[in-house]
PDB file of C-alpha atoms in Angstrom:
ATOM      1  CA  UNK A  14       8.706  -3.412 -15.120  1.00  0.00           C
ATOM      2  CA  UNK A  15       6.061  -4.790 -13.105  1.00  0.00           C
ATOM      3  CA  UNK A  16       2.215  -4.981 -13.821  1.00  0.00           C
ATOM      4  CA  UNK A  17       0.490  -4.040 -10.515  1.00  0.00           C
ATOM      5  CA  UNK A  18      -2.854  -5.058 -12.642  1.00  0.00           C
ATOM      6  CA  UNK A  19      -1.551  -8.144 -13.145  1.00  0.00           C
ATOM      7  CA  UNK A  20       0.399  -8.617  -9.560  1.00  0.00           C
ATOM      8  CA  UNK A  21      -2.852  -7.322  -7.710  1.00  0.00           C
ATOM      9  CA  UNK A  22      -4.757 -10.410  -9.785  1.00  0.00           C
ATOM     10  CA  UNK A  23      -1.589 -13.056  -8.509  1.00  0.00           C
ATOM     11  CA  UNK A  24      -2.101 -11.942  -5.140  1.00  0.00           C
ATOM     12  CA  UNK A  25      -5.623 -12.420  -5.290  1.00  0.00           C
ATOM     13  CA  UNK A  26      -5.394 -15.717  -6.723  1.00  0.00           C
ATOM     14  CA  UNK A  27      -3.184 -16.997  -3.608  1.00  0.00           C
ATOM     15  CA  UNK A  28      -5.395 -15.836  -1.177  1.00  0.00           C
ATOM     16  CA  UNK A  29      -8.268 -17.606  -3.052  1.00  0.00           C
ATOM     17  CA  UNK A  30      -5.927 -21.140  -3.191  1.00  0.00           C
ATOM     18  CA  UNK A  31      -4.607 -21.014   0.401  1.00  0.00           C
ATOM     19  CA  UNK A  32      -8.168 -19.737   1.802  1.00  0.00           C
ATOM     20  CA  UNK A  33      -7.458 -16.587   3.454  1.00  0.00           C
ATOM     21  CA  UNK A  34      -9.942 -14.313   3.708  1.00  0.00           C
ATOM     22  CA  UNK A  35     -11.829 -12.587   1.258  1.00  0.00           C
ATOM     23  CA  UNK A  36     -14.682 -10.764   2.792  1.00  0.00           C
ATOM     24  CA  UNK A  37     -13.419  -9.342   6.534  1.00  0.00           C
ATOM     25  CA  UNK A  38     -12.642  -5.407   4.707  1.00  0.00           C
ATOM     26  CA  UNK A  39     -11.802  -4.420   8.485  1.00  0.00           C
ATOM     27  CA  UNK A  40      -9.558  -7.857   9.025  1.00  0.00           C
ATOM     28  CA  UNK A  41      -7.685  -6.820   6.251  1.00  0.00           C
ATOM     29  CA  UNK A  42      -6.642  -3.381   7.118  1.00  0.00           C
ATOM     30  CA  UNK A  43      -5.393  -4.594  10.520  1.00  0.00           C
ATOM     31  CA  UNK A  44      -3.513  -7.242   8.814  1.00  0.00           C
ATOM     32  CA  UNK A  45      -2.025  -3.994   6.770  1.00  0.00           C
ATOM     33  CA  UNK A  46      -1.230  -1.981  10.038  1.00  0.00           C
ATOM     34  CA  UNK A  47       0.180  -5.157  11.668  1.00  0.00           C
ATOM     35  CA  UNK A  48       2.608  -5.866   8.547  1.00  0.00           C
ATOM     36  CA  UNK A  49       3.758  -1.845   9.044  1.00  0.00           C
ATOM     37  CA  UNK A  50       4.328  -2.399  12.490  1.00  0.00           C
ATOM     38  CA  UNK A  51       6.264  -5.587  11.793  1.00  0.00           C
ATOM     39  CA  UNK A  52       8.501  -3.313   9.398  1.00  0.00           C
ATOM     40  CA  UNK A  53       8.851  -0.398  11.901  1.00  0.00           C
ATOM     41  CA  UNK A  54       9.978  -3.006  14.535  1.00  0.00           C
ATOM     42  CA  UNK A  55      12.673  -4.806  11.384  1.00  0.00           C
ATOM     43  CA  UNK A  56      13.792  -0.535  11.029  1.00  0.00           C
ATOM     44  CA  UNK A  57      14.170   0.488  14.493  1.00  0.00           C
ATOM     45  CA  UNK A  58      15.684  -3.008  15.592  1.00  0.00           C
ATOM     46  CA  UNK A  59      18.030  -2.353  12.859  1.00  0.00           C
ATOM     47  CA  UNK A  60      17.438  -5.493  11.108  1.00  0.00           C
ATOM     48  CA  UNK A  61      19.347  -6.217   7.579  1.00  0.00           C
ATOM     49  CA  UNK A  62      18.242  -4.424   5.150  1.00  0.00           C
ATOM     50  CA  UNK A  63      16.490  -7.596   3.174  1.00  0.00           C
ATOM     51  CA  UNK A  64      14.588  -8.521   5.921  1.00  0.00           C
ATOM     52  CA  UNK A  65      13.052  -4.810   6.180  1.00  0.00           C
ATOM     53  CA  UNK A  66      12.650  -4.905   2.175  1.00  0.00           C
ATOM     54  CA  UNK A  67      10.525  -8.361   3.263  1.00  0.00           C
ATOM     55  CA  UNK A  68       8.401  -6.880   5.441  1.00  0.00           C
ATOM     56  CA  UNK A  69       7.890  -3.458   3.397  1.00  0.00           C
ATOM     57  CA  UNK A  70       7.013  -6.328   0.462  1.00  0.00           C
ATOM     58  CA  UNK A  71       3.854  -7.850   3.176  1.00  0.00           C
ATOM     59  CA  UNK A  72       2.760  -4.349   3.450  1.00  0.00           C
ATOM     60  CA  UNK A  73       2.772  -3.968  -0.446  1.00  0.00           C
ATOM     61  CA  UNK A  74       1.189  -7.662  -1.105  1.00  0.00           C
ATOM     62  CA  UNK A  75      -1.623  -7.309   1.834  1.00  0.00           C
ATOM     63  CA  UNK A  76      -2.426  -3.738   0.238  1.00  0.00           C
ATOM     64  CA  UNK A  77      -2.544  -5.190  -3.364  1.00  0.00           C
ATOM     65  CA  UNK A  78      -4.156  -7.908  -2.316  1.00  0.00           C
ATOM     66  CA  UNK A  79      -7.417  -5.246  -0.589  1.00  0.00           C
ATOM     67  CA  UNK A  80      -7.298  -3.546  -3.421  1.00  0.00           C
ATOM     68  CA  UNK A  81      -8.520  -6.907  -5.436  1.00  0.00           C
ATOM     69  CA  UNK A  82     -10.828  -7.365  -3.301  1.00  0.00           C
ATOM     70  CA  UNK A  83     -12.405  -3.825  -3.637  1.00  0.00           C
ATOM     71  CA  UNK A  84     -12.305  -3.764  -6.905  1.00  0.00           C
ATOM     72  CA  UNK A  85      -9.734  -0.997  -7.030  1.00  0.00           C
ATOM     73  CA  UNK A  86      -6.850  -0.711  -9.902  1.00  0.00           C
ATOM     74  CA  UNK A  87      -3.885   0.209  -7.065  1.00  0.00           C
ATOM     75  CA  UNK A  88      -1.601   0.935 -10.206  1.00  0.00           C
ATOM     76  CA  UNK A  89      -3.953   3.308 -11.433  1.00  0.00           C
ATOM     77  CA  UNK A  90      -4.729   5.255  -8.209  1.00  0.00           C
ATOM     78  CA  UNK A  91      -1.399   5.578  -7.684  1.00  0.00           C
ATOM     79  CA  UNK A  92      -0.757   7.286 -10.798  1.00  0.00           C
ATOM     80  CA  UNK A  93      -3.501   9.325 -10.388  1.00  0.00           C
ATOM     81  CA  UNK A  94      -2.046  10.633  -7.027  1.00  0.00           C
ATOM     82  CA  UNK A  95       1.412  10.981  -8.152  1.00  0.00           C
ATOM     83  CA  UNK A  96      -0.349  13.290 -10.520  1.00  0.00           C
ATOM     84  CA  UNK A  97      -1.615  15.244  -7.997  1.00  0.00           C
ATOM     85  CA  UNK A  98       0.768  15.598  -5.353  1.00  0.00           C
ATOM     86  CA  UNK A  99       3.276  17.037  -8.307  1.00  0.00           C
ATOM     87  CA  UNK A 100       0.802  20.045  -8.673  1.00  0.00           C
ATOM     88  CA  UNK A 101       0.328  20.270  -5.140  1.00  0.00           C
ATOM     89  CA  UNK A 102       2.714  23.380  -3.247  1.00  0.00           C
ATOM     90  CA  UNK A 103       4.531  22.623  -0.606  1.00  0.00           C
ATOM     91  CA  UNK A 104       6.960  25.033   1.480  1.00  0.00           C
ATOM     92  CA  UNK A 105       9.178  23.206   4.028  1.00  0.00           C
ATOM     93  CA  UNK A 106       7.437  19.740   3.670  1.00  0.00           C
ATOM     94  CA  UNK A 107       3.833  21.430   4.393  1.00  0.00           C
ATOM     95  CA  UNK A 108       1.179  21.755   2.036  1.00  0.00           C
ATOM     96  CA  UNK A 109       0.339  25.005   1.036  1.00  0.00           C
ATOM     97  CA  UNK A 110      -3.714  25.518   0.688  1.00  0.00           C
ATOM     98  CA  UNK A 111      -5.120  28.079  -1.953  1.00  0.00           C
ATOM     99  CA  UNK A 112      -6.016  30.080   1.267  1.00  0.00           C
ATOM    100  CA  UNK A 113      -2.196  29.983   2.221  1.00  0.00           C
ATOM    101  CA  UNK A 114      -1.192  31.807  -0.568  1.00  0.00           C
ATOM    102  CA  UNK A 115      -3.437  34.916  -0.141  1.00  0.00           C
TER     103      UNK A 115
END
């Protein structure tokens, strides 16, 4: 299983060795939007399925990589969403607020 902790810290650690930035917050993100554009173009050109999986995997390492930067535990934010999306209500896909349901 892998360590996003520990993966988050690796990704870090190349950035700092090949000198990419570290301090441009708003270069980052649209470094993340590019990489999800490059793997919308990979799925609707109908590229092989390893070469979407490689782009989905720049998303994931330019994310993790933020995430260093900011100081954030990924792993644990995503645990703590999965946590709440399972108690959220949905009906047909849509969230259903506590004003819904009177």
């Amino acid at each position: 299983m892998i360590d996003l902790n520990e993966l988050q810290k690796k990704i870090y650690e190349n950035k700092v060795k090949k000198g990419f930035n570290l301090t441009n917050i708003s270069q980052e993100f649209c470094y993340i939007y590019g990489e999800v554009g490059e793997a919308f173009d990979a799925f609707i050109k109908k590229k092989d399925k390893e070469e979407l999986g490689l782009e989905l995997a720049d998303v994931a390492i330019y994310l993790l990589g933020l995430s260093e930067i900011l100081d954030i535990s990924l792993e644990e934010m995503i645990e703590k969403k999965v946590k709440i999306n399972e108690n959220r209500v949905y009906v047909n896909g849509v969230k259903v607020t506590k004003e819904d349901k009177k």
